[in-house]
Amino acid sequence: MTEASAQQNLAGKVALVTGAARGIGRAIALALARRGADLVISDIDEDGAKQTAAAISELGRRSLAVRCDVSRRDEVEALVNETVTQLGSLDILINNAGITRDTLLVRMTEEQWDLVLDINLKGTFFGCQAAAKRMMKARAGKIINLASITGLIGNVGQANYSASKAGVIALTRTVAKELAARNIQVNAIAPGFIETEMTREVSEKARAAFLENIPLKRAGKPEDVAQLVCFLASADADYITGQCITIDGGLTIN
Ligand code: NAP
């Protein structure tokens, strides 16, 4: 493969990214588009989704912005239907939308628990289920779920978030087993500390502690995660399924 064709190795593919108005989701969408994919940009923030979709169009790819709350099954099913109707197929799904509602276990309300589990875990389940129906017919597809290192090692103040991300990892492995016979690869990514709006809420003390423990001595960028997603979404990763790949500057080896 020439360098030019390698850079366009997703040409002709249709990718759907949830939570793509900003942060990691936006970086993933832009990186997939630079490799040639057409994009559906979905988010609960419709204006933000439209801005990302406009940036994709400027790269010369087809793009569509769709408002969708991933915790609503009807909205996720409508999103997948619209993707196929408007862009012709669904080859790559990135279940990226996620939230935090941090507090210590003894203070955590049932509402904080339910909201995080509904968006992070149930939303990923809805996305996998709706996409699987399409991809099984096509006998091809890639699903990539955003987990977190907290789903592997836990984190103080994130009982709800960590449990949701551990659930995403287990869901990924199970869906990978169920869909392997139909040539659909399903993987999870576990980022460490990535600079986005989500981590801007972290206190200076906690931020300093994270940075101190990262062997590569810097926080991750959304683009770091996007490069890994592009690899997993490409044919180069056709023999990888059911995995959770950590991208954390070495944080979890310390
Ligand atoms: P972010 O900057 O907060 O962006 C998340 C996006 O998802 C926002 O646009 C948000 O919209 C949207 N969203 C929230 N609830 C939604 C819903 N119900 N349906 C659809 N969209 C919704 O977060 P990020 O840092 O880019 O994180 C992206 C993913 O990576 C998440 O799954 C997160 O858990 C995971 N992750 C992040 C890090 C990190 O260090 N940043 C580390 C590990 C894993 P609103 O602004 O309107 O809420």
XYZ file of C-alpha atoms and ligand atoms in Angstrom:
302
model
C 0.000 0.000 0.000
C 1.392 3.436 -0.904
C 1.522 6.152 1.735
C -1.249 8.046 -0.079
C -3.586 5.030 -0.207
C -2.803 4.184 3.430
C -3.937 7.671 4.362
C -7.248 7.064 2.577
C -7.816 3.531 3.815
C -11.383 4.251 4.966
C -12.568 5.658 1.630
C -16.118 4.561 0.866
C -16.877 3.654 4.496
C -19.670 5.247 6.512
C -18.857 5.914 10.165
C -21.155 7.021 12.972
C -19.695 8.694 16.086
C -21.818 9.449 19.163
C -20.946 12.357 21.446
C -18.995 13.931 18.570
C -19.824 17.609 19.194
C -16.531 18.057 21.027
C -13.602 16.369 22.754
C -12.527 12.845 21.860
C -15.598 12.190 19.682
C -14.932 15.242 17.513
C -11.249 14.292 17.108
C -12.247 10.742 16.147
C -14.720 12.010 13.549
C -12.157 14.351 11.971
C -9.483 11.642 11.884
C -11.841 9.113 10.262
C -12.825 11.727 7.670
C -9.159 12.468 6.885
C -8.803 8.756 6.086
C -11.665 8.991 3.620
C -14.775 7.992 5.607
C -18.135 9.737 5.380
C -19.474 10.663 8.803
C -22.643 10.858 10.835
C -22.015 13.194 13.753
C -24.343 12.565 16.622
C -24.642 14.312 19.971
C -27.206 15.499 22.492
C -25.768 18.972 21.716
C -27.205 19.585 18.248
C -25.382 22.866 17.566
C -22.042 21.288 18.456
C -22.824 18.312 16.212
C -23.556 20.679 13.334
C -20.209 22.428 13.867
C -18.300 19.132 13.719
C -20.291 18.084 10.635
C -19.390 21.389 8.941
C -15.693 20.741 9.644
C -16.060 17.272 8.066
C -17.678 18.777 4.959
C -14.721 21.154 4.648
C -12.499 18.059 4.414
C -14.513 17.035 1.346
C -16.459 14.179 2.961
C -20.185 13.674 3.230
C -21.457 14.465 6.708
C -24.726 14.518 8.576
C -25.458 15.954 12.036
C -28.148 14.151 14.037
C -29.279 15.003 17.561
C -29.489 11.823 19.637
C -29.588 11.043 23.341
C -27.862 7.644 23.483
C -29.773 6.651 26.620
C -32.996 6.580 24.544
C -33.410 3.355 22.597
C -35.889 4.867 20.116
C -33.490 7.726 19.338
C -30.527 5.382 18.819
C -32.547 3.148 16.480
C -33.724 6.215 14.541
C -30.104 7.423 14.337
C -28.915 4.156 12.783
C -31.877 4.135 10.377
C -31.145 7.701 9.314
C -27.474 6.871 8.781
C -28.358 4.052 6.392
C -31.098 6.034 4.637
C -28.998 9.159 4.100
C -25.497 7.736 3.584
C -26.263 4.238 2.297
C -24.675 1.994 4.931
C -23.153 1.778 8.401
C -19.653 0.305 8.390
C -18.098 1.757 11.544
C -19.783 2.641 14.855
C -17.949 4.532 17.596
C -19.872 4.467 20.879
C -18.154 7.500 22.391
C -20.826 9.523 24.253
C -20.175 9.450 27.971
C -20.502 11.536 31.135
C -19.195 11.723 34.694
C -21.043 12.596 37.912
C -18.225 12.243 40.427
C -18.628 11.986 44.171
C -17.593 9.619 46.926
C -19.513 6.379 47.322
C -21.193 7.384 50.595
C -22.538 10.617 49.020
C -23.587 9.202 45.657
C -27.289 9.525 44.912
C -29.317 6.969 43.034
C -29.872 9.625 40.335
C -26.103 10.094 39.866
C -25.654 6.335 39.601
C -28.548 5.858 37.161
C -27.649 8.780 34.871
C -24.063 7.620 34.373
C -25.031 3.973 33.864
C -27.854 4.916 31.487
C -25.653 6.998 29.190
C -22.310 5.201 29.402
C -23.380 1.555 29.570
C -26.992 1.320 28.402
C -26.264 3.823 25.609
C -23.409 1.611 24.388
C -25.690 -1.438 24.531
C -28.332 0.388 22.445
C -25.693 1.447 19.912
C -24.239 -2.066 19.581
C -27.685 -3.611 19.217
C -28.979 -1.191 16.581
C -25.747 -1.363 14.539
C -25.486 -5.161 14.833
C -28.790 -5.618 13.020
C -27.399 -3.707 9.996
C -23.866 -5.085 10.131
C -25.033 -8.712 10.435
C -26.902 -8.361 7.143
C -23.814 -6.816 5.526
C -21.586 -9.505 7.094
C -19.047 -6.801 7.913
C -18.539 -4.024 10.422
C -16.416 -2.468 13.121
C -17.713 -1.385 16.523
C -15.433 0.536 18.879
C -16.577 1.363 22.398
C -15.011 4.047 24.598
C -14.229 2.546 27.989
C -11.698 3.995 30.465
C -8.788 2.823 32.595
C -11.126 3.404 35.563
C -13.090 0.388 34.302
C -9.911 -1.649 34.787
C -8.396 -0.212 37.987
C -11.168 1.930 39.562
C -10.863 5.555 40.723
C -11.799 7.390 43.909
C -15.026 9.358 43.432
C -16.055 7.419 40.339
C -17.971 4.341 41.552
C -20.714 4.991 38.985
C -18.341 5.864 36.109
C -15.889 3.005 36.814
C -18.707 0.468 37.031
C -20.176 1.744 33.754
C -16.814 1.446 31.978
C -16.099 -2.025 33.392
C -19.538 -2.912 32.025
C -18.574 -1.507 28.612
C -15.487 -3.767 28.561
C -17.513 -6.886 29.437
C -20.231 -5.893 26.941
C -17.542 -5.482 24.255
C -16.099 -8.943 24.837
C -19.549 -10.558 24.747
C -20.748 -8.728 21.640
C -17.428 -9.604 19.951
C -18.101 -13.300 20.602
C -21.683 -13.063 19.331
C -20.826 -11.172 16.127
C -17.508 -12.774 15.155
C -19.146 -15.317 12.859
C -20.606 -12.417 10.846
C -17.191 -10.809 10.345
C -17.878 -7.922 12.741
C -14.984 -6.833 14.964
C -15.865 -5.282 18.316
C -13.213 -3.664 20.503
C -12.946 -1.238 23.412
C -10.465 1.533 24.097
C -9.483 2.479 27.638
C -8.008 5.999 27.679
C -6.216 7.373 30.702
C -6.115 11.129 31.363
C -7.063 12.976 28.149
C -7.380 16.791 27.958
C -11.079 17.550 27.225
C -14.013 19.375 28.836
C -14.586 16.223 30.883
C -11.185 16.368 32.589
C -11.271 20.163 32.915
C -13.537 19.562 35.939
C -10.770 17.623 37.728
C -9.167 19.529 40.623
C -5.602 20.879 40.272
C -4.479 18.470 42.995
C -5.915 15.405 41.234
C -4.513 16.613 37.886
C -1.015 16.965 39.377
C -1.272 13.477 40.881
C -2.268 12.007 37.507
C 0.581 13.756 35.668
C 3.100 12.666 38.297
C 2.068 9.040 37.706
C 2.118 9.118 33.896
C 5.477 7.713 32.709
C 5.282 9.716 29.455
C 4.820 12.843 31.615
C 1.960 14.441 29.724
C -1.789 14.211 29.523
C -3.177 12.556 26.386
C -4.748 14.539 23.549
C -8.036 13.600 21.870
C -5.984 13.081 18.684
C -3.924 10.349 20.412
C -7.129 8.374 20.975
C -8.376 9.143 17.452
C -5.301 7.519 15.863
C -5.986 4.265 17.725
C -9.630 4.351 16.662
C -8.586 4.802 13.017
C -6.381 1.725 13.242
C -9.103 -0.415 14.841
C -11.636 0.816 12.260
C -9.377 -0.139 9.354
C -8.770 -3.436 7.566
C -5.348 -3.504 9.240
C -7.182 -4.575 12.418
C -9.356 -7.275 10.831
C -7.886 -9.975 13.096
C -8.423 -8.036 16.350
C -11.680 -8.491 18.227
C -12.930 -8.570 21.814
C -9.981 -6.545 23.058
C -9.718 -3.575 25.383
C -6.705 -1.490 24.402
C -5.320 0.932 26.959
C -4.019 4.333 25.816
C -2.739 6.152 28.882
C 0.926 7.194 28.519
C 1.802 4.235 30.728
C -0.339 5.305 33.724
C -1.557 1.769 34.434
C 1.954 0.268 34.433
C 3.006 2.519 37.313
P -16.691 15.400 26.667
O -15.685 16.397 26.245
O -17.502 15.657 27.888
O -17.659 15.128 25.405
C -18.730 14.214 25.519
C -19.803 14.581 24.525
O -20.894 13.634 24.710
C -20.374 15.977 24.754
O -20.555 16.642 23.529
C -21.713 15.680 25.425
O -22.712 16.654 25.179
C -22.105 14.377 24.759
N -23.153 13.679 25.499
C -23.408 13.715 26.838
N -24.492 12.993 27.125
C -24.948 12.483 25.949
C -26.045 11.656 25.605
N -26.913 11.223 26.522
N -26.212 11.330 24.305
C -25.361 11.788 23.360
N -24.321 12.577 23.625
C -24.097 12.922 24.922
O -16.022 13.945 26.913
P -14.662 13.311 26.347
O -13.596 13.553 27.326
O -14.481 13.684 24.924
O -15.035 11.759 26.461
C -15.484 10.969 25.363
C -15.537 9.518 25.806
O -14.229 9.094 26.236
C -16.469 9.261 26.987
O -17.106 8.016 26.837
C -15.529 9.215 28.166
O -16.053 8.473 29.235
C -14.320 8.552 27.540
N -13.080 8.811 28.274
C -12.602 10.074 28.425
C -11.417 10.266 29.131
C -10.813 11.627 29.343
O -9.799 11.707 30.048
N -11.331 12.693 28.764
C -10.757 9.173 29.710
C -11.294 7.906 29.542
C -12.442 7.737 28.821
P -23.047 17.801 26.311
O -21.897 18.700 26.316
O -24.283 18.452 25.836
O -23.205 17.033 27.603
